[in-house]
């Protein structure tokens, strides 16, 4: 016979709700409308995880809230810090699936690399994440939750205005954000809200492998910065590197970029280009890249290929990367080489893959009690 007390009704998590949803939830709960506003502030500006700390609410109301709701964080399965200060968190969701989130500190800013899916369906041949079988979309709270975990770890509550270590967000973690557009958009609206997490759309970059038909919508509705994983200048090569190219070839993709709402010389589109030895790295490739980008407010980000176990590619040599960069630069485009960060903890571009997928369920560390 069980001696446990009967389990309580599962409480509903308020973290991850958008403004309208929180207002609707409070209306249904019988609270006055301004309560939703106060809660928003506590949850997303102050980072509260306990109703008891919400001193602007009456004690009976706080107690009533806690009978029905909770303020839950994602569970951290593992956190690693690189010798260069980059931090990686492996985060676990309620269904046991996991993603990785990476914080990259720099001198005058700090960037959080956020995941949008568990795994990825795109199977780009140079990317480790694409070798992970399990794929599902992240819910809005699972995307917002990654930012909140970072704020917790960096000690940045209430949302600071200056001297932040988390200034920028890039949707360049696991997954294809434009294949999970609705949830990514809902999460970004929460993240951008000035009375909450308050990270401006100018500091947010969404990276896509090239879901051409969704690009316009992303620009019109979210107006965040766009990055495009181009990686090749010929369709036959890009078909191999980024199989999505068979659906949306280079010409279609660049056409979508040419008309990206909000792109201007002040807000250029970033073209990411991974440098793969003997595959896409000749001076001819660089010249063709310049030709393709004509008429698009663009900058190029050259990414040295980051190796992972069993990867079928090698990184181009420094001299080859430099020569490529010089050609693009001479044509008037900025073409920095992205310094790999966090390689020692497999946190660099394309290295993310939750290690736990290889562990049997019984071998995984237990979830902390909620
Ligand atoms: N699906 C989106 C978001 C992922 S962004 C996209 O493709 O843009 C991750 C970035 O890292 C992409 O530009 C990707 O092409 C790049 N990348 C993947 N594997 C890499 C590797 N092994 N070395 C360097 N960059 C890699």
PDB file of C-alpha atoms and ligand atoms in Angstrom, residues 122 126-127 171-173 175-177 207-209 229 231 272 274 303-306 308 349-350, ligand 1:
ATOM      1  CA  UNK A 122      17.941  19.418 -42.221  1.00  0.00           C
ATOM      2  CA  UNK A 126      28.973  19.200 -42.005  1.00  0.00           C
ATOM      3  CA  UNK A 127      26.820  19.799 -38.927  1.00  0.00           C
ATOM      4  CA  UNK A 171      19.108  31.718 -32.909  1.00  0.00           C
ATOM      5  CA  UNK A 172      22.020  29.606 -34.045  1.00  0.00           C
ATOM      6  CA  UNK A 173      21.790  26.687 -31.684  1.00  0.00           C
ATOM      7  CA  UNK A 175      17.347  23.343 -35.026  1.00  0.00           C
ATOM      8  CA  UNK A 176      15.977  25.389 -37.880  1.00  0.00           C
ATOM      9  CA  UNK A 177      14.076  28.354 -36.407  1.00  0.00           C
ATOM     10  CA  UNK A 207      19.873  32.223 -38.574  1.00  0.00           C
ATOM     11  CA  UNK A 208      18.283  30.084 -41.255  1.00  0.00           C
ATOM     12  CA  UNK A 209      19.595  27.427 -43.596  1.00  0.00           C
ATOM     13  CA  UNK A 229      23.791  29.807 -43.815  1.00  0.00           C
ATOM     14  CA  UNK A 231      28.105  27.891 -47.414  1.00  0.00           C
ATOM     15  CA  UNK A 272      27.533  32.526 -43.003  1.00  0.00           C
ATOM     16  CA  UNK A 274      31.733  27.502 -43.386  1.00  0.00           C
ATOM     17  CA  UNK A 303      33.299  30.156 -40.109  1.00  0.00           C
ATOM     18  CA  UNK A 304      36.281  27.838 -39.804  1.00  0.00           C
ATOM     19  CA  UNK A 305      34.839  24.336 -39.875  1.00  0.00           C
ATOM     20  CA  UNK A 306      34.596  22.948 -36.369  1.00  0.00           C
ATOM     21  CA  UNK A 308      33.292  16.679 -34.508  1.00  0.00           C
ATOM     22  CA  UNK A 349      29.107  26.207 -34.284  1.00  0.00           C
ATOM     23  CA  UNK A 350      27.819  22.899 -35.527  1.00  0.00           C
TER      24      UNK A 350
HETATM   25  N1  LIG B   1      19.429  25.904 -38.909  1.00  0.00           N
HETATM   26  C1  LIG B   1      19.907  27.274 -38.767  1.00  0.00           C
HETATM   27  C2  LIG B   1      20.364  27.570 -37.370  1.00  0.00           C
HETATM   28  C3  LIG B   1      21.634  26.839 -36.946  1.00  0.00           C
HETATM   29  S1  LIG B   1      22.913  28.015 -36.995  1.00  0.00           S
HETATM   30  C4  LIG B   1      20.978  27.541 -39.799  1.00  0.00           C
HETATM   31  O1  LIG B   1      21.404  26.598 -40.455  1.00  0.00           O
HETATM   32  O2  LIG B   1      21.362  28.688 -39.987  1.00  0.00           O
HETATM   33  C5  LIG B   1      24.328  27.074 -36.846  1.00  0.00           C
HETATM   34  C6  LIG B   1      25.412  27.636 -37.750  1.00  0.00           C
HETATM   35  O3  LIG B   1      26.609  26.865 -37.583  1.00  0.00           O
HETATM   36  C7  LIG B   1      25.020  27.525 -39.197  1.00  0.00           C
HETATM   37  O4  LIG B   1      25.525  28.581 -39.943  1.00  0.00           O
HETATM   38  C8  LIG B   1      25.705  26.247 -39.564  1.00  0.00           C
HETATM   39  O5  LIG B   1      25.818  26.110 -40.925  1.00  0.00           O
HETATM   40  C9  LIG B   1      27.010  26.380 -38.842  1.00  0.00           C
HETATM   41  N2  LIG B   1      27.692  25.102 -38.669  1.00  0.00           N
HETATM   42  C10 LIG B   1      27.144  23.896 -38.575  1.00  0.00           C
HETATM   43  N3  LIG B   1      28.080  22.941 -38.406  1.00  0.00           N
HETATM   44  C11 LIG B   1      29.256  23.568 -38.380  1.00  0.00           C
HETATM   45  C12 LIG B   1      30.591  23.142 -38.183  1.00  0.00           C
HETATM   46  N4  LIG B   1      30.869  21.856 -37.979  1.00  0.00           N
HETATM   47  N5  LIG B   1      31.568  24.068 -38.195  1.00  0.00           N
HETATM   48  C13 LIG B   1      31.263  25.365 -38.348  1.00  0.00           C
HETATM   49  N6  LIG B   1      30.025  25.847 -38.525  1.00  0.00           N
HETATM   50  C14 LIG B   1      29.029  24.950 -38.547  1.00  0.00           C
END
